């Protein structure tokens, strides 16, 4: 990928720039908890974005997306927002840096990536993080890593219409080879956990159903949670996020909020606890408990939070039938993939069964990605 980028960069701009990369992410457990101030447990993966970039001394940006064979130019004013959705991520990152007082100039860039789009592995965070990290470095801005992640998140909010939490951008900036990161999204405290489940493999099965994260469904989930938290806050002013409440406090407002908001909040409160349970289990090397919690999450995401779909429920059922230790829909949902914790000895049988059964029912095989936990945003030498 790097050599293809380099070749194109030379053809377009006549010389060489500097290389930066960032990663997509998985999340072992803790879904839709980030914007509720709860815990998440992601890690960066070995699939990401690589960009070659060079300041060009002008006030214009010229970015070429190699995979799409598309070039976009824009200036830094709000009204210069590009049409192409991929370019909005780059534009948004520039705007968010400028809003924070960062002084950047124009630049040329060529980028390419291998994070499957729409699989729920956050290709958009990889793109944002690559550019945020690179611009910080190239223009000596001295932005701290949390702020780099927030720049990506604000890009989603303000230029892409998704009111996402901080998990994806955090994972893609802070990712570390061989480690998952437990993040408390309220305090932003985090801890690296070595992740090397001996005797098990972590594998993603991509339903190839396109998730519509940007679609209002994701934002509506968030609004439900905020309404529930606001209702609880009337009785318990210390509740800033749903994460601060327990089931009992939610039950106090059961008749005040809608039945739907109640279910959404119930899922979130349970999910926050599951992350802590999984971290404890991991420290004991108790993968059976990790797996059980993953199945519980799937059930909650499917029945209470309603972000699963027929294809993902089916993949989850097959995992159960094959004796897979843990399986659940990963990421925002509405399509994308399941993440599966499977014993070495069961791996081959599970994959071939899942492929065949899924194809039989939906007409195509799911894609299979073995998870390799890798580094996040970085400069490449
Ligand atoms: C998307 C969002 C994240 C998070 C997950 C669900 O990936 O970008 O902030 O909310 O969905 O856990």
mmCIF file of N, CA and C in Angstrom, residues 141-249:
data_model
loop_
_atom_site.group_PDB
_atom_site.id
_atom_site.type_symbol
_atom_site.label_atom_id
_atom_site.label_comp_id
_atom_site.label_asym_id
_atom_site.label_seq_id
_atom_site.Cartn_x
_atom_site.Cartn_y
_atom_site.Cartn_z
ATOM 1 N N UNK A 141 2.016 21.434 16.236
ATOM 2 C CA UNK A 141 0.936 22.068 16.997
ATOM 3 C C UNK A 141 0.960 21.690 18.479
ATOM 4 N N UNK A 142 1.545 20.564 18.815
ATOM 5 C CA UNK A 142 1.628 20.159 20.222
ATOM 6 C C UNK A 142 0.276 19.832 20.845
ATOM 7 N N UNK A 143 -0.623 19.295 20.065
ATOM 8 C CA UNK A 143 -1.950 18.933 20.581
ATOM 9 C C UNK A 143 -1.831 17.613 21.346
ATOM 10 N N UNK A 144 -2.477 17.522 22.528
ATOM 11 C CA UNK A 144 -2.333 16.247 23.250
ATOM 12 C C UNK A 144 -3.233 15.177 22.624
ATOM 13 N N UNK A 145 -2.941 13.930 22.979
ATOM 14 C CA UNK A 145 -3.588 12.813 22.281
ATOM 15 C C UNK A 145 -5.105 12.758 22.496
ATOM 16 N N UNK A 146 -5.549 13.141 23.694
ATOM 17 C CA UNK A 146 -7.001 13.159 23.928
ATOM 18 C C UNK A 146 -7.670 14.155 22.982
ATOM 19 N N UNK A 147 -7.008 15.308 22.828
ATOM 20 C CA UNK A 147 -7.590 16.342 21.977
ATOM 21 C C UNK A 147 -7.587 15.883 20.511
ATOM 22 N N UNK A 148 -6.565 15.138 20.123
ATOM 23 C CA UNK A 148 -6.546 14.603 18.750
ATOM 24 C C UNK A 148 -7.773 13.713 18.530
ATOM 25 N N UNK A 149 -8.086 12.894 19.546
ATOM 26 C CA UNK A 149 -9.262 12.026 19.435
ATOM 27 C C UNK A 149 -10.531 12.875 19.375
ATOM 28 N N UNK A 150 -10.581 13.924 20.195
ATOM 29 C CA UNK A 150 -11.789 14.775 20.199
ATOM 30 C C UNK A 150 -11.956 15.524 18.871
ATOM 31 N N UNK A 151 -10.848 15.834 18.245
ATOM 32 C CA UNK A 151 -10.924 16.500 16.935
ATOM 33 C C UNK A 151 -11.637 15.574 15.938
ATOM 34 N N UNK A 152 -11.307 14.291 15.988
ATOM 35 C CA UNK A 152 -11.992 13.322 15.119
ATOM 36 C C UNK A 152 -13.467 13.212 15.475
ATOM 37 N N UNK A 153 -13.744 13.149 16.765
ATOM 38 C CA UNK A 153 -15.137 13.016 17.208
ATOM 39 C C UNK A 153 -15.957 14.240 16.785
ATOM 40 N N UNK A 154 -15.390 15.439 16.983
ATOM 41 C CA UNK A 154 -16.114 16.658 16.595
ATOM 42 C C UNK A 154 -16.322 16.715 15.083
ATOM 43 N N UNK A 155 -15.374 16.142 14.357
ATOM 44 C CA UNK A 155 -15.539 16.073 12.897
ATOM 45 C C UNK A 155 -16.806 15.288 12.562
ATOM 46 N N UNK A 156 -17.004 14.157 13.233
ATOM 47 C CA UNK A 156 -18.217 13.352 13.013
ATOM 48 C C UNK A 156 -19.466 14.162 13.364
ATOM 49 N N UNK A 157 -19.399 14.845 14.516
ATOM 50 C CA UNK A 157 -20.572 15.604 14.969
ATOM 51 C C UNK A 157 -20.911 16.747 14.010
ATOM 52 N N UNK A 158 -19.888 17.492 13.637
ATOM 53 C CA UNK A 158 -20.145 18.764 12.961
ATOM 54 C C UNK A 158 -20.104 18.702 11.439
ATOM 55 N N UNK A 159 -19.480 17.650 10.897
ATOM 56 C CA UNK A 159 -19.359 17.613 9.435
ATOM 57 C C UNK A 159 -19.912 16.325 8.816
ATOM 58 N N UNK A 160 -20.255 15.347 9.654
ATOM 59 C CA UNK A 160 -20.726 14.073 9.105
ATOM 60 C C UNK A 160 -22.067 13.640 9.683
ATOM 61 N N UNK A 161 -22.608 14.419 10.611
ATOM 62 C CA UNK A 161 -23.969 14.160 11.092
ATOM 63 C C UNK A 161 -24.127 13.001 12.061
ATOM 64 N N UNK A 162 -23.037 12.506 12.635
ATOM 65 C CA UNK A 162 -23.143 11.401 13.601
ATOM 66 C C UNK A 162 -22.730 11.896 14.982
ATOM 67 N N UNK A 163 -23.641 11.782 15.919
ATOM 68 C CA UNK A 163 -23.339 12.256 17.283
ATOM 69 C C UNK A 163 -22.672 11.134 18.068
ATOM 70 N N UNK A 164 -21.529 10.695 17.570
ATOM 71 C CA UNK A 164 -20.869 9.519 18.135
ATOM 72 C C UNK A 164 -20.200 9.824 19.467
ATOM 73 N N UNK A 165 -19.806 8.764 20.155
ATOM 74 C CA UNK A 165 -19.001 8.907 21.365
ATOM 75 C C UNK A 165 -17.523 9.004 20.993
ATOM 76 N N UNK A 166 -16.662 8.745 21.973
ATOM 77 C CA UNK A 166 -15.228 8.959 21.756
ATOM 78 C C UNK A 166 -14.471 7.656 21.461
ATOM 79 N N UNK A 167 -15.163 6.508 21.572
ATOM 80 C CA UNK A 167 -14.438 5.231 21.522
ATOM 81 C C UNK A 167 -13.562 5.043 20.285
ATOM 82 N N UNK A 168 -14.125 5.258 19.103
ATOM 83 C CA UNK A 168 -13.409 4.892 17.879
ATOM 84 C C UNK A 168 -12.137 5.717 17.701
ATOM 85 N N UNK A 169 -12.296 7.021 17.900
ATOM 86 C CA UNK A 169 -11.148 7.906 17.717
ATOM 87 C C UNK A 169 -10.117 7.661 18.811
ATOM 88 N N UNK A 170 -10.596 7.388 20.020
ATOM 89 C CA UNK A 170 -9.673 7.090 21.117
ATOM 90 C C UNK A 170 -8.846 5.850 20.772
ATOM 91 N N UNK A 171 -9.525 4.791 20.350
ATOM 92 C CA UNK A 171 -8.832 3.529 20.057
ATOM 93 C C UNK A 171 -7.838 3.720 18.929
ATOM 94 N N UNK A 172 -8.248 4.506 17.963
ATOM 95 C CA UNK A 172 -7.391 4.632 16.800
ATOM 96 C C UNK A 172 -6.181 5.531 17.081
ATOM 97 N N UNK A 173 -6.296 6.418 18.056
ATOM 98 C CA UNK A 173 -5.135 7.228 18.461
ATOM 99 C C UNK A 173 -4.276 6.490 19.499
ATOM 100 N N UNK A 174 -4.904 5.866 20.488
ATOM 101 C CA UNK A 174 -4.162 5.294 21.618
ATOM 102 C C UNK A 174 -3.816 3.816 21.454
ATOM 103 N N UNK A 175 -4.268 3.202 20.358
ATOM 104 C CA UNK A 175 -4.080 1.766 20.181
ATOM 105 C C UNK A 175 -2.635 1.324 20.372
ATOM 106 N N UNK A 176 -2.476 0.134 20.952
ATOM 107 C CA UNK A 176 -1.134 -0.392 21.208
ATOM 108 C C UNK A 176 -1.125 -1.882 20.889
ATOM 109 N N UNK A 177 -0.100 -2.277 20.153
ATOM 110 C CA UNK A 177 0.034 -3.666 19.721
ATOM 111 C C UNK A 177 -0.172 -4.654 20.884
ATOM 112 N N UNK A 178 -1.006 -5.653 20.663
ATOM 113 C CA UNK A 178 -1.187 -6.701 21.670
ATOM 114 C C UNK A 178 -1.996 -6.299 22.890
ATOM 115 N N UNK A 179 -2.586 -5.088 22.880
ATOM 116 C CA UNK A 179 -3.311 -4.624 24.068
ATOM 117 C C UNK A 179 -4.707 -4.108 23.735
ATOM 118 N N UNK A 180 -5.641 -4.456 24.610
ATOM 119 C CA UNK A 180 -6.939 -3.784 24.577
ATOM 120 C C UNK A 180 -6.869 -2.651 25.593
ATOM 121 N N UNK A 181 -7.762 -1.676 25.428
ATOM 122 C CA UNK A 181 -7.721 -0.531 26.342
ATOM 123 C C UNK A 181 -9.091 -0.359 26.983
ATOM 124 N N UNK A 182 -9.123 -0.420 28.294
ATOM 125 C CA UNK A 182 -10.387 -0.095 28.961
ATOM 126 C C UNK A 182 -10.401 1.408 29.210
ATOM 127 N N UNK A 183 -11.411 2.052 28.663
ATOM 128 C CA UNK A 183 -11.512 3.506 28.820
ATOM 129 C C UNK A 183 -12.779 3.844 29.589
ATOM 130 N N UNK A 184 -12.636 4.695 30.569
ATOM 131 C CA UNK A 184 -13.782 5.265 31.279
ATOM 132 C C UNK A 184 -14.123 6.557 30.532
ATOM 133 N N UNK A 185 -15.222 6.551 29.827
ATOM 134 C CA UNK A 185 -15.523 7.679 28.941
ATOM 135 C C UNK A 185 -16.005 8.908 29.703
ATOM 136 N N UNK A 186 -16.212 8.786 31.009
ATOM 137 C CA UNK A 186 -16.567 9.969 31.795
ATOM 138 C C UNK A 186 -15.307 10.689 32.270
ATOM 139 N N UNK A 187 -14.385 9.922 32.848
ATOM 140 C CA UNK A 187 -13.176 10.550 33.398
ATOM 141 C C UNK A 187 -12.021 10.535 32.402
ATOM 142 N N UNK A 188 -12.156 9.756 31.350
ATOM 143 C CA UNK A 188 -11.103 9.524 30.354
ATOM 144 C C UNK A 188 -9.880 8.813 30.947
ATOM 145 N N UNK A 189 -10.065 8.146 32.076
ATOM 146 C CA UNK A 189 -8.993 7.289 32.588
ATOM 147 C C UNK A 189 -8.961 6.025 31.750
ATOM 148 N N UNK A 190 -7.769 5.534 31.474
ATOM 149 C CA UNK A 190 -7.694 4.326 30.666
ATOM 150 C C UNK A 190 -6.591 3.410 31.164
ATOM 151 N N UNK A 191 -6.744 2.132 30.801
ATOM 152 C CA UNK A 191 -5.765 1.141 31.231
ATOM 153 C C UNK A 191 -5.570 0.133 30.108
ATOM 154 N N UNK A 192 -4.297 -0.153 29.808
ATOM 155 C CA UNK A 192 -4.000 -1.164 28.784
ATOM 156 C C UNK A 192 -4.054 -2.555 29.390
ATOM 157 N N UNK A 193 -4.706 -3.482 28.694
ATOM 158 C CA UNK A 193 -4.734 -4.885 29.113
ATOM 159 C C UNK A 193 -4.055 -5.715 28.033
ATOM 160 N N UNK A 194 -2.980 -6.438 28.394
ATOM 161 C CA UNK A 194 -2.392 -7.336 27.392
ATOM 162 C C UNK A 194 -3.476 -8.325 26.964
ATOM 163 N N UNK A 195 -3.592 -8.532 25.668
ATOM 164 C CA UNK A 195 -4.639 -9.445 25.205
ATOM 165 C C UNK A 195 -4.028 -10.508 24.320
ATOM 166 N N UNK A 196 -3.888 -11.683 24.905
ATOM 167 C CA UNK A 196 -3.323 -12.793 24.154
ATOM 168 C C UNK A 196 -4.001 -14.063 24.638
ATOM 169 N N UNK A 197 -5.263 -14.236 24.263
ATOM 170 C CA UNK A 197 -6.034 -15.333 24.830
ATOM 171 C C UNK A 197 -5.551 -16.682 24.312
ATOM 172 N N UNK A 198 -4.670 -17.293 25.079
ATOM 173 C CA UNK A 198 -4.088 -18.553 24.624
ATOM 174 C C UNK A 198 -5.139 -19.628 24.450
ATOM 175 N N UNK A 199 -5.095 -20.283 23.304
ATOM 176 C CA UNK A 199 -6.075 -21.336 23.043
ATOM 177 C C UNK A 199 -7.343 -20.825 22.375
ATOM 178 N N UNK A 200 -7.417 -19.505 22.197
ATOM 179 C CA UNK A 200 -8.614 -18.916 21.579
ATOM 180 C C UNK A 200 -8.213 -18.011 20.422
ATOM 181 N N UNK A 201 -9.159 -17.780 19.554
ATOM 182 C CA UNK A 201 -8.942 -16.789 18.491
ATOM 183 C C UNK A 201 -10.102 -15.819 18.475
ATOM 184 N N UNK A 202 -9.774 -14.600 18.063
ATOM 185 C CA UNK A 202 -10.806 -13.573 17.935
ATOM 186 C C UNK A 202 -11.007 -13.346 16.440
ATOM 187 N N UNK A 203 -12.234 -13.517 15.990
ATOM 188 C CA UNK A 203 -12.470 -13.406 14.545
ATOM 189 C C UNK A 203 -13.750 -12.604 14.289
ATOM 190 N N UNK A 204 -13.721 -11.818 13.236
ATOM 191 C CA UNK A 204 -14.902 -11.038 12.866
ATOM 192 C C UNK A 204 -15.585 -11.700 11.678
ATOM 193 N N UNK A 205 -16.894 -11.759 11.718
ATOM 194 C CA UNK A 205 -17.649 -12.229 10.556
ATOM 195 C C UNK A 205 -18.473 -11.047 10.054
ATOM 196 N N UNK A 206 -18.156 -10.624 8.858
ATOM 197 C CA UNK A 206 -18.784 -9.436 8.295
ATOM 198 C C UNK A 206 -20.002 -9.834 7.471
ATOM 199 N N UNK A 207 -21.161 -9.400 7.900
ATOM 200 C CA UNK A 207 -22.405 -9.749 7.205
ATOM 201 C C UNK A 207 -22.496 -9.061 5.845
ATOM 202 N N UNK A 208 -21.643 -8.030 5.656
ATOM 203 C CA UNK A 208 -21.660 -7.212 4.440
ATOM 204 C C UNK A 208 -22.999 -6.499 4.262
ATOM 205 N N UNK A 209 -23.762 -6.432 5.330
ATOM 206 C CA UNK A 209 -24.946 -5.577 5.320
ATOM 207 C C UNK A 209 -24.434 -4.205 5.734
ATOM 208 N N UNK A 210 -24.809 -3.210 4.947
ATOM 209 C CA UNK A 210 -24.246 -1.888 5.187
ATOM 210 C C UNK A 210 -24.917 -1.244 6.396
ATOM 211 N N UNK A 211 -24.122 -0.829 7.355
ATOM 212 C CA UNK A 211 -24.755 -0.159 8.491
ATOM 213 C C UNK A 211 -24.882 1.327 8.166
ATOM 214 N N UNK A 212 -25.980 1.879 8.594
ATOM 215 C CA UNK A 212 -26.183 3.293 8.330
ATOM 216 C C UNK A 212 -25.992 4.060 9.616
ATOM 217 N N UNK A 213 -24.721 4.190 10.001
ATOM 218 C CA UNK A 213 -24.419 4.862 11.247
ATOM 219 C C UNK A 213 -24.888 6.302 11.179
ATOM 220 N N UNK A 214 -24.620 6.905 10.026
ATOM 221 C CA UNK A 214 -24.968 8.313 9.881
ATOM 222 C C UNK A 214 -26.473 8.489 9.903
ATOM 223 N N UNK A 215 -27.161 7.435 9.596
ATOM 224 C CA UNK A 215 -28.610 7.531 9.591
ATOM 225 C C UNK A 215 -29.044 7.902 10.993
ATOM 226 N N UNK A 216 -30.213 8.470 11.039
ATOM 227 C CA UNK A 216 -30.676 9.030 12.296
ATOM 228 C C UNK A 216 -30.848 7.992 13.397
ATOM 229 N N UNK A 217 -30.831 6.704 13.041
ATOM 230 C CA UNK A 217 -31.064 5.672 14.061
ATOM 231 C C UNK A 217 -30.065 5.761 15.217
ATOM 232 N N UNK A 218 -28.802 5.948 14.878
ATOM 233 C CA UNK A 218 -27.778 6.043 15.930
ATOM 234 C C UNK A 218 -28.056 7.255 16.821
ATOM 235 N N UNK A 219 -28.300 8.391 16.170
ATOM 236 C CA UNK A 219 -28.548 9.612 16.951
ATOM 237 C C UNK A 219 -29.801 9.476 17.809
ATOM 238 N N UNK A 220 -30.789 8.736 17.290
ATOM 239 C CA UNK A 220 -32.016 8.539 18.088
ATOM 240 C C UNK A 220 -31.760 7.698 19.334
ATOM 241 N N UNK A 221 -30.864 6.711 19.229
ATOM 242 C CA UNK A 221 -30.512 5.931 20.417
ATOM 243 C C UNK A 221 -29.925 6.841 21.480
ATOM 244 N N UNK A 222 -29.069 7.720 21.017
ATOM 245 C CA UNK A 222 -28.420 8.636 21.955
ATOM 246 C C UNK A 222 -29.454 9.539 22.631
ATOM 247 N N UNK A 223 -30.402 10.016 21.851
ATOM 248 C CA UNK A 223 -31.445 10.893 22.432
ATOM 249 C C UNK A 223 -32.271 10.144 23.476
ATOM 250 N N UNK A 224 -32.589 8.884 23.195
ATOM 251 C CA UNK A 224 -33.326 8.070 24.176
ATOM 252 C C UNK A 224 -32.584 8.036 25.504
ATOM 253 N N UNK A 225 -31.279 7.784 25.405
ATOM 254 C CA UNK A 225 -30.459 7.679 26.625
ATOM 255 C C UNK A 225 -30.440 9.003 27.364
ATOM 256 N N UNK A 226 -30.346 10.082 26.615
ATOM 257 C CA UNK A 226 -30.291 11.397 27.263
ATOM 258 C C UNK A 226 -31.607 11.728 27.952
ATOM 259 N N UNK A 227 -32.721 11.331 27.335
ATOM 260 C CA UNK A 227 -34.022 11.562 27.984
ATOM 261 C C UNK A 227 -34.122 10.768 29.277
ATOM 262 N N UNK A 228 -33.688 9.512 29.223
ATOM 263 C CA UNK A 228 -33.755 8.677 30.425
ATOM 264 C C UNK A 228 -32.869 9.265 31.524
ATOM 265 N N UNK A 229 -31.666 9.686 31.155
ATOM 266 C CA UNK A 229 -30.753 10.259 32.159
ATOM 267 C C UNK A 229 -31.348 11.536 32.755
ATOM 268 N N UNK A 230 -31.982 12.350 31.907
ATOM 269 C CA UNK A 230 -32.578 13.601 32.400
ATOM 270 C C UNK A 230 -33.697 13.312 33.398
ATOM 271 N N UNK A 231 -34.484 12.273 33.127
ATOM 272 C CA UNK A 231 -35.575 11.922 34.040
ATOM 273 C C UNK A 231 -35.004 11.460 35.381
ATOM 274 N N UNK A 232 -33.971 10.645 35.339
ATOM 275 C CA UNK A 232 -33.364 10.141 36.589
ATOM 276 C C UNK A 232 -32.736 11.301 37.371
ATOM 277 N N UNK A 233 -32.155 12.242 36.632
ATOM 278 C CA UNK A 233 -31.478 13.387 37.259
ATOM 279 C C UNK A 233 -32.427 14.207 38.134
ATOM 280 N N UNK A 234 -33.701 14.217 37.766
ATOM 281 C CA UNK A 234 -34.665 14.989 38.571
ATOM 282 C C UNK A 234 -34.709 14.457 40.005
ATOM 283 N N UNK A 235 -34.555 13.148 40.155
ATOM 284 C CA UNK A 235 -34.537 12.553 41.507
ATOM 285 C C UNK A 235 -33.134 12.523 42.105
ATOM 286 N N UNK A 236 -32.140 12.438 41.213
ATOM 287 C CA UNK A 236 -30.758 12.259 41.677
ATOM 288 C C UNK A 236 -29.861 13.208 40.888
ATOM 289 N N UNK A 237 -29.729 14.423 41.366
ATOM 290 C CA UNK A 237 -29.016 15.452 40.599
ATOM 291 C C UNK A 237 -27.570 15.090 40.254
ATOM 292 N N UNK A 238 -27.008 14.123 40.966
ATOM 293 C CA UNK A 238 -25.612 13.759 40.681
ATOM 294 C C UNK A 238 -25.472 12.959 39.386
ATOM 295 N N UNK A 239 -26.582 12.557 38.802
ATOM 296 C CA UNK A 239 -26.506 11.744 37.581
ATOM 297 C C UNK A 239 -26.251 12.630 36.360
ATOM 298 N N UNK A 240 -25.017 12.561 35.898
ATOM 299 C CA UNK A 240 -24.666 13.339 34.712
ATOM 300 C C UNK A 240 -24.957 12.519 33.456
ATOM 301 N N UNK A 241 -24.559 11.253 33.517
ATOM 302 C CA UNK A 241 -24.776 10.333 32.401
ATOM 303 C C UNK A 241 -25.529 9.099 32.920
ATOM 304 N N UNK A 242 -26.077 8.326 32.012
ATOM 305 C CA UNK A 242 -26.735 7.068 32.406
ATOM 306 C C UNK A 242 -25.805 6.180 33.207
ATOM 307 N N UNK A 243 -24.546 6.242 32.903
ATOM 308 C CA UNK A 243 -23.552 5.433 33.589
ATOM 309 C C UNK A 243 -23.558 5.667 35.117
ATOM 310 N N UNK A 244 -24.036 6.836 35.514
ATOM 311 C CA UNK A 244 -24.041 7.152 36.948
ATOM 312 C C UNK A 244 -25.234 6.539 37.670
ATOM 313 N N UNK A 245 -26.131 5.938 36.912
ATOM 314 C CA UNK A 245 -27.357 5.419 37.534
ATOM 315 C C UNK A 245 -27.332 3.896 37.583
ATOM 316 N N UNK A 246 -28.030 3.338 38.566
ATOM 317 C CA UNK A 246 -28.231 1.885 38.612
ATOM 318 C C UNK A 246 -29.653 1.573 38.170
ATOM 319 N N UNK A 247 -29.948 0.291 38.102
ATOM 320 C CA UNK A 247 -31.262 -0.162 37.679
ATOM 321 C C UNK A 247 -32.392 0.400 38.558
ATOM 322 N N UNK A 248 -32.124 0.496 39.879
ATOM 323 C CA UNK A 248 -33.182 0.956 40.805
ATOM 324 C C UNK A 248 -33.622 2.376 40.459
ATOM 325 N N UNK A 249 -32.646 3.208 40.152
ATOM 326 C CA UNK A 249 -32.976 4.599 39.821
ATOM 327 C C UNK A 249 -33.721 4.688 38.499
#
